[in-house]
Short mmCIF file of C-alpha atoms and ligand atoms in Angstrom, two decimals:
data_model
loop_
_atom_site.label_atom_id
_atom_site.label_comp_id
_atom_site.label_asym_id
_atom_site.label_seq_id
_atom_site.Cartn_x
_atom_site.Cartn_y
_atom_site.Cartn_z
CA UNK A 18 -7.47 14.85 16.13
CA UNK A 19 -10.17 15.65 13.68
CA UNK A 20 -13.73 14.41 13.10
CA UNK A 21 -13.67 10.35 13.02
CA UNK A 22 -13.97 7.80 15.55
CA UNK A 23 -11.61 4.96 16.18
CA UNK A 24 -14.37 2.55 14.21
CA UNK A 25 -15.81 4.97 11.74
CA UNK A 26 -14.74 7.11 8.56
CA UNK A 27 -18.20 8.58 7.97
CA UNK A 28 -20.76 8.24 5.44
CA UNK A 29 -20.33 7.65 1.31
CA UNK A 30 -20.14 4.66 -0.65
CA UNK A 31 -16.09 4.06 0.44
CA UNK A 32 -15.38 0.67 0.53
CA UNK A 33 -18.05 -0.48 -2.32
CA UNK A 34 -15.26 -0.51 -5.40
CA UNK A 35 -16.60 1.99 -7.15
CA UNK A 36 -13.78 4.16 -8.80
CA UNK A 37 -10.37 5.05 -7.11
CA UNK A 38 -9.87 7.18 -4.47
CA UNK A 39 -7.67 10.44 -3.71
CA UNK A 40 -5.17 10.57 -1.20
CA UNK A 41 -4.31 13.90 0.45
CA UNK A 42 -1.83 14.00 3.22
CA UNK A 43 -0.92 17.44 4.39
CA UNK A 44 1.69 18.74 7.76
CA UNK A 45 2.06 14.97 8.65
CA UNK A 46 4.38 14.60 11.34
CA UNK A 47 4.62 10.69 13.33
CA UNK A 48 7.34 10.35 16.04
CA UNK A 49 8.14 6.31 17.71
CA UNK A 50 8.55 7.68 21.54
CA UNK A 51 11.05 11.07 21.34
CA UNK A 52 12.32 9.65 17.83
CA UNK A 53 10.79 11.72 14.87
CA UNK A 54 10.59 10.21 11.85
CA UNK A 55 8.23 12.12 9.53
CA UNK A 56 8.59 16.43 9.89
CA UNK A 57 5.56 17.63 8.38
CA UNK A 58 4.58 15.31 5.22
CA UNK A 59 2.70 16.70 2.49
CA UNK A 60 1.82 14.20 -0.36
CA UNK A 61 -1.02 13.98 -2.54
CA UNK A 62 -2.48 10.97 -5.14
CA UNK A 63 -4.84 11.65 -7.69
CA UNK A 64 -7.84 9.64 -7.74
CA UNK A 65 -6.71 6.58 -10.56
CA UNK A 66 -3.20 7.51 -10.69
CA UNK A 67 -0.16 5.52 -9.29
CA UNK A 68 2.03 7.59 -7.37
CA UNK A 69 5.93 6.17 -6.28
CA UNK A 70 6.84 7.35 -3.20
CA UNK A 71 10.79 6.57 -3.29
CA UNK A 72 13.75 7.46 -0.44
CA UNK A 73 17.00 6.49 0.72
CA UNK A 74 16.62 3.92 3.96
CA UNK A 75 15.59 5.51 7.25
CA UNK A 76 13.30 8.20 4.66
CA UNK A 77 10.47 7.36 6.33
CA UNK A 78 8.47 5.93 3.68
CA UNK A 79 7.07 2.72 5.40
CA UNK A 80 6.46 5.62 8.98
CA UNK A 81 3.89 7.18 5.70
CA UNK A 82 2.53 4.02 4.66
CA UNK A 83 1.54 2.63 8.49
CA UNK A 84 0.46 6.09 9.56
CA UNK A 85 -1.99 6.15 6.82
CA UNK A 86 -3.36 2.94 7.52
CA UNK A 87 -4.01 3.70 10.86
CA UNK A 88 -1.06 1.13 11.95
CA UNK A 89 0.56 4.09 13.69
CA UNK A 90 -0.86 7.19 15.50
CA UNK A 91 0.04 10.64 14.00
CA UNK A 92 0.70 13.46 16.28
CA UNK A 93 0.18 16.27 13.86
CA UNK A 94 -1.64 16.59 10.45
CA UNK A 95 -4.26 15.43 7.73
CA UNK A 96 -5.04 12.49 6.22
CA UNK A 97 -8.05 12.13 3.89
CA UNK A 98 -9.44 9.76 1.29
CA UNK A 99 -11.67 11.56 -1.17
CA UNK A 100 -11.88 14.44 1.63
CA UNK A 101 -13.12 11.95 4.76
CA UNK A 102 -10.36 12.08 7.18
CA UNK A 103 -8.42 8.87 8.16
CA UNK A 104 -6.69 10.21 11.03
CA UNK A 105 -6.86 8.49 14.22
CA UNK A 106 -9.07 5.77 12.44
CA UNK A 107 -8.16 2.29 13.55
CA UNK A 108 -6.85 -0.17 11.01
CA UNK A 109 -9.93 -1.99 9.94
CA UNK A 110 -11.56 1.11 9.99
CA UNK A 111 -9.51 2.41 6.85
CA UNK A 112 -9.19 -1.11 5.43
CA UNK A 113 -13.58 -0.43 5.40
CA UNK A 114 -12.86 3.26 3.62
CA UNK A 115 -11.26 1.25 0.54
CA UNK A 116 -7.69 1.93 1.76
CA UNK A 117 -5.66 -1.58 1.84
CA UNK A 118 -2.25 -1.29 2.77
CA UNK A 119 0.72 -3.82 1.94
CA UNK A 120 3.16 -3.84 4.45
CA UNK A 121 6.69 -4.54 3.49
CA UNK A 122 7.15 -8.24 4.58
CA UNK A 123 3.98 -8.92 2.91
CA UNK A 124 1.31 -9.08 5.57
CA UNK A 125 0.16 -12.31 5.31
CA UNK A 126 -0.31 -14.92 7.75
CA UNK A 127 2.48 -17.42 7.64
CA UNK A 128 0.85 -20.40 9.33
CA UNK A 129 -2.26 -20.83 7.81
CA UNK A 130 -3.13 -21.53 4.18
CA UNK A 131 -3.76 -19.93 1.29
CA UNK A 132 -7.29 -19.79 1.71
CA UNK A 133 -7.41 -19.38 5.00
CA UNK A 134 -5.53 -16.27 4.60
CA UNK A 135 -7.86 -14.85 2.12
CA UNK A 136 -10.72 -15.63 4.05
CA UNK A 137 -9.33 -13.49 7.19
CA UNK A 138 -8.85 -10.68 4.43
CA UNK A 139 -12.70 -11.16 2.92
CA UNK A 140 -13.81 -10.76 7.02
CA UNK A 141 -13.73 -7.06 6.48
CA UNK A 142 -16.63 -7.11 3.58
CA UNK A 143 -20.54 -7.54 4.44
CA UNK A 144 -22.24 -10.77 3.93
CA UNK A 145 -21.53 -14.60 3.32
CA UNK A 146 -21.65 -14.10 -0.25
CA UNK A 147 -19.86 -11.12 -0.48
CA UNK A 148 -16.97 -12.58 1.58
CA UNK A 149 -17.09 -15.66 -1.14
CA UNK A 150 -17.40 -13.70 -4.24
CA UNK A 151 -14.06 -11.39 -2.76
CA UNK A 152 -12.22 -14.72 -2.43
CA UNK A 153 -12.99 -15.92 -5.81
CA UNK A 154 -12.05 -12.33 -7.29
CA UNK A 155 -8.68 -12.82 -5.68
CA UNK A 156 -8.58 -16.30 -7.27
CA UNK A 157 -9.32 -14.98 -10.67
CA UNK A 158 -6.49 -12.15 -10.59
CA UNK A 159 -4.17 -14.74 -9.51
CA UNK A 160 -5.01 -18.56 -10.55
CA UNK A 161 -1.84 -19.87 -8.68
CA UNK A 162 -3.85 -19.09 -5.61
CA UNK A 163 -6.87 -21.47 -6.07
CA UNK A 164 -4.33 -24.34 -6.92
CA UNK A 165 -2.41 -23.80 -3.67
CA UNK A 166 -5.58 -23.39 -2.00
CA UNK A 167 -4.56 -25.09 1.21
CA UNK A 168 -0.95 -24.37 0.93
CA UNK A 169 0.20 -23.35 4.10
CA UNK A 170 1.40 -19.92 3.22
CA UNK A 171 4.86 -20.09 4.37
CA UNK A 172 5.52 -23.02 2.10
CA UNK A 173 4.93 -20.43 -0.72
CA UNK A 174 7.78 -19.08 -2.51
CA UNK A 175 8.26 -15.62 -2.21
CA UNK A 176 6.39 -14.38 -5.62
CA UNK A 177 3.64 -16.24 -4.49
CA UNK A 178 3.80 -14.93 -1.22
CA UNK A 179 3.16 -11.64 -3.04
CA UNK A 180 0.43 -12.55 -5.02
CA UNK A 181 -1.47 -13.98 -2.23
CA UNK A 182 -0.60 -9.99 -0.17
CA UNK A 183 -1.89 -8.55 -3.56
CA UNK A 184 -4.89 -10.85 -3.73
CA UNK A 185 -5.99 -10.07 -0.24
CA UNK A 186 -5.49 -6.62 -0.65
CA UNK A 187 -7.72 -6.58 -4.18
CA UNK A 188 -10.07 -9.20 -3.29
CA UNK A 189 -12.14 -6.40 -0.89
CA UNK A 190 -11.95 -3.90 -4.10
CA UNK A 191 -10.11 -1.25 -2.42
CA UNK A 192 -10.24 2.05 -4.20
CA UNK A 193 -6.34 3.05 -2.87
CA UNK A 194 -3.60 0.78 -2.15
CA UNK A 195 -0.49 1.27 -0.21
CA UNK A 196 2.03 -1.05 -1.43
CA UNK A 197 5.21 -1.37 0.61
CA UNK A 198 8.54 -2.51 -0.98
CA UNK A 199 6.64 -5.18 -2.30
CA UNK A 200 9.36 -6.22 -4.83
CA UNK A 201 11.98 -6.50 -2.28
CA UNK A 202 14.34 -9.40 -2.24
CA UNK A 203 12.66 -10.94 -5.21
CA UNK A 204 14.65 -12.61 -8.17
CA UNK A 205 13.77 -10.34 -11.32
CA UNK A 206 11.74 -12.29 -12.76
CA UNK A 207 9.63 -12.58 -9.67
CA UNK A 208 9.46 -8.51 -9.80
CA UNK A 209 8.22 -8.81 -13.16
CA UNK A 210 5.16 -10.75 -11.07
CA UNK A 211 4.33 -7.98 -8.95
CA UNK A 212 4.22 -5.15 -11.51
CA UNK A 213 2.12 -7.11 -13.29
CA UNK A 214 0.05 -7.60 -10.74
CA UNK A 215 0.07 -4.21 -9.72
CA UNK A 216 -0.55 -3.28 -13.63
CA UNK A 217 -4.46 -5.72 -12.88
CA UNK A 218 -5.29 -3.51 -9.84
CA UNK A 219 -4.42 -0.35 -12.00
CA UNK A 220 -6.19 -1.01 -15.15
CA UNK A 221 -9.55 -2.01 -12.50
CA UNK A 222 -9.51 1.62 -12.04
CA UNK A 223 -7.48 1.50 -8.31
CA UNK A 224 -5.47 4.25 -7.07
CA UNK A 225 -1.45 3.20 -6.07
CA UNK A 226 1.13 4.16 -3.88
CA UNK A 227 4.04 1.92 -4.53
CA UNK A 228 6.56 2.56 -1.89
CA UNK A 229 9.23 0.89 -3.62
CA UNK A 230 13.75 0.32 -3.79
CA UNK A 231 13.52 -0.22 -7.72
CA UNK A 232 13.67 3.27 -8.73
CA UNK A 233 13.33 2.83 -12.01
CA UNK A 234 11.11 0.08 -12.54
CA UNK A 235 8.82 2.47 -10.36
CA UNK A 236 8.92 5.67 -12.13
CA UNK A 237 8.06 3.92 -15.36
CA UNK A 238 4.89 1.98 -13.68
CA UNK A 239 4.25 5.78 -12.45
CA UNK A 240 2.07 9.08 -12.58
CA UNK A 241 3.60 10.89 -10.32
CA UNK A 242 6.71 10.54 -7.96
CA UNK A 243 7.44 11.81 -4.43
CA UNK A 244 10.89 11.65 -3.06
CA UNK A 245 11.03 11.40 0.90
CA UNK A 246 14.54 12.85 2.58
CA UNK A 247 15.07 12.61 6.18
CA UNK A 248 10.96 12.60 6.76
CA UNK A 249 10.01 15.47 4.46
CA UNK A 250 9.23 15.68 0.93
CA UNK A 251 12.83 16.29 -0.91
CA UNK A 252 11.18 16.12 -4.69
CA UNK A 253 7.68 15.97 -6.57
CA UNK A 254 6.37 15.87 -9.46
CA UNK A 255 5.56 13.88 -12.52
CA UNK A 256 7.04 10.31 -12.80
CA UNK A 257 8.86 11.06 -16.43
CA UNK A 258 10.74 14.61 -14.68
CA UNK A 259 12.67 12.46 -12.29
CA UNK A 260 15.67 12.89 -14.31
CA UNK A 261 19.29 11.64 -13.60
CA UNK A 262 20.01 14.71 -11.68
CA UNK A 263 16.89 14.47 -9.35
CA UNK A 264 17.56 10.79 -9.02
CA UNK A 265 21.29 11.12 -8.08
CA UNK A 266 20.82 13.69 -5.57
CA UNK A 267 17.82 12.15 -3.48
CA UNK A 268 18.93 8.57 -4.31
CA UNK A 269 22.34 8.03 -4.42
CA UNK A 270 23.81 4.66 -5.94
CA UNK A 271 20.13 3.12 -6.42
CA UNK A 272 19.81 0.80 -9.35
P1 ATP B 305 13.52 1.52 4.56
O1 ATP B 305 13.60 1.73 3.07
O2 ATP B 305 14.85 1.16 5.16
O3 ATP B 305 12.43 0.61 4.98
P2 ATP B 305 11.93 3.85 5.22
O4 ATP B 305 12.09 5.01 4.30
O5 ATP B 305 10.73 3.00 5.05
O6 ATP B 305 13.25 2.98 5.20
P3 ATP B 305 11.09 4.13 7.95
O7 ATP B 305 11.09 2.66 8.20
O8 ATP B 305 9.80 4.81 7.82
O9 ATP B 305 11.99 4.47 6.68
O10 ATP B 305 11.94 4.82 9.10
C1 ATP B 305 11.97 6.24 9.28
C2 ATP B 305 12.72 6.53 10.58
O11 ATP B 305 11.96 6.04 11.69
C3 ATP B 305 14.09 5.86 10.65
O12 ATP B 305 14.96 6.74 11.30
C4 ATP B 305 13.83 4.63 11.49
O13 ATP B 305 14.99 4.26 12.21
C5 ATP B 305 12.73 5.11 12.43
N1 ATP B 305 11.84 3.99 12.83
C6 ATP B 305 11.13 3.20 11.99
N2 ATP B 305 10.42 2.30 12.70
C7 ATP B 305 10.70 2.53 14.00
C8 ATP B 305 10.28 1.93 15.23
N3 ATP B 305 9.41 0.92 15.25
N4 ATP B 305 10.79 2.43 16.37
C9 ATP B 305 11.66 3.47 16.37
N5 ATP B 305 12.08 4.09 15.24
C10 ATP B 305 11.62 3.62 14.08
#
């Protein structure tokens, strides 16, 4: 385990909003009891950029996206934001360091409303105010959340259920965000949602990791690609030289 405690990532201005952050994961390796499930990982986001992280089922793309948000121990490895290293840093710990992860199944909190759920999102930032004014930004990236203010979540349909995940994931200004599958089992139209909403938190300067099934539709939104296979890295590179070939081999039938 390397330098940070459980409840701290060390000093800097992570967590403030300022510009994105870079992502460097290097020899990652994450077992569930004698099952191993990612064999030495190495992945890397530039600061601003969106990378797509893409991979058959069983890959171990959501293993990558929990491990880095402390969800998940790692046995082996590195994990840094803008050099400060994540590992073994508990959950609201790297939530604090400006990296908000979006777990597939959206994360929220079913049973309470809208705005209760971005409340228990805005706990993680300083004062009062602050906690108000991270509500309201939420609000203003997505206006369908203020009018189904006390909504109970659940009763949302599932694009909303999205927005709100995206909301409370933006609302805290997070300078990296892990978003897993979040288009999956949406109607198109409803995908068309999330990329746009994924579009607001990359044009405020955010760094992206879209874990995502629409190949495709993620390599266009994309920088840069990585292409998981059987927990290691099968393919890298830029978004636009995932060709047919590259997409065939790793990917199979995907749309
Ligand atoms: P999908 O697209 O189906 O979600 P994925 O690429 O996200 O797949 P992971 O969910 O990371 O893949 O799974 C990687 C490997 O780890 C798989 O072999 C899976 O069966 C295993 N695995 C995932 N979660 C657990 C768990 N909680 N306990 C045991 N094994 C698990």
């Amino acid at each position: 385990m390397s330098g940070s405690s459980p409840d701290e990532v060390g000093q800097g201005d992570a967590g403030q909003g300022a510009a994105g952050a870079a992502l460097e994961v290097k020899d990652l390796h994450v077992s569930y009891g004698s099952a191993k499930a990612l064999f030495g990982l190495d992945l890397s986001v530039r600061a601003g950029s969106v990378l797509a992280v893409l991979g058959p089922n069983g890959a171990g793309k959501s293993t990558f996206g929990r491990a880095v948000a402390g969800l998940i121990p790692a046995q082996e490895g590195v994990v840094e934001l803008d050099g400060r290293s994540l590992r073994g840093v508990a959950p609201h710990a790297v939530r604090r360091a400006g990296l908000a992860y979006i777990p597939e199944g959206r994360g929220i909190f079913p049973g309470l409303s809208v705005i209760d759920n971005l409340r228990m999102a805005a706990r993680v930032v300083g004062d009062r105010s602050e906690r108000r004014a991270a509500i309201d930004r939420a609000v203003a990236l997505f206006p369908i959340l203020g009018s189904r203010q006390k909504q109970l979540a659940s009763s949302l349909s599932g694009g909303e259920q999205q927005m709100l995940a995206l909301g409370r994931a933006l609302s805290t200004r997070p300078r990296l965000v892990v978003a897993d599958e979040m288009s999956l089992g949406l109607a198109p139209l409803l995908v068309n949602d999330v990329f746009a909403g994924l579009a607001a938190a990359r044009s405020m300067g955010i760094t992206i990791v879209l874990i995502e099934q629409f190949v495709h539709r993620a390599l266009t939104f994309a920088d840069d690609c990585t292409i998981l296979s059987r927990g290691r890295v099968g393919w890298a590179g830029p978004a636009g030289e995932a060709g047919p070939e590259v997409i065939e081999h790793y990917l199979g039938g995907s749309e």
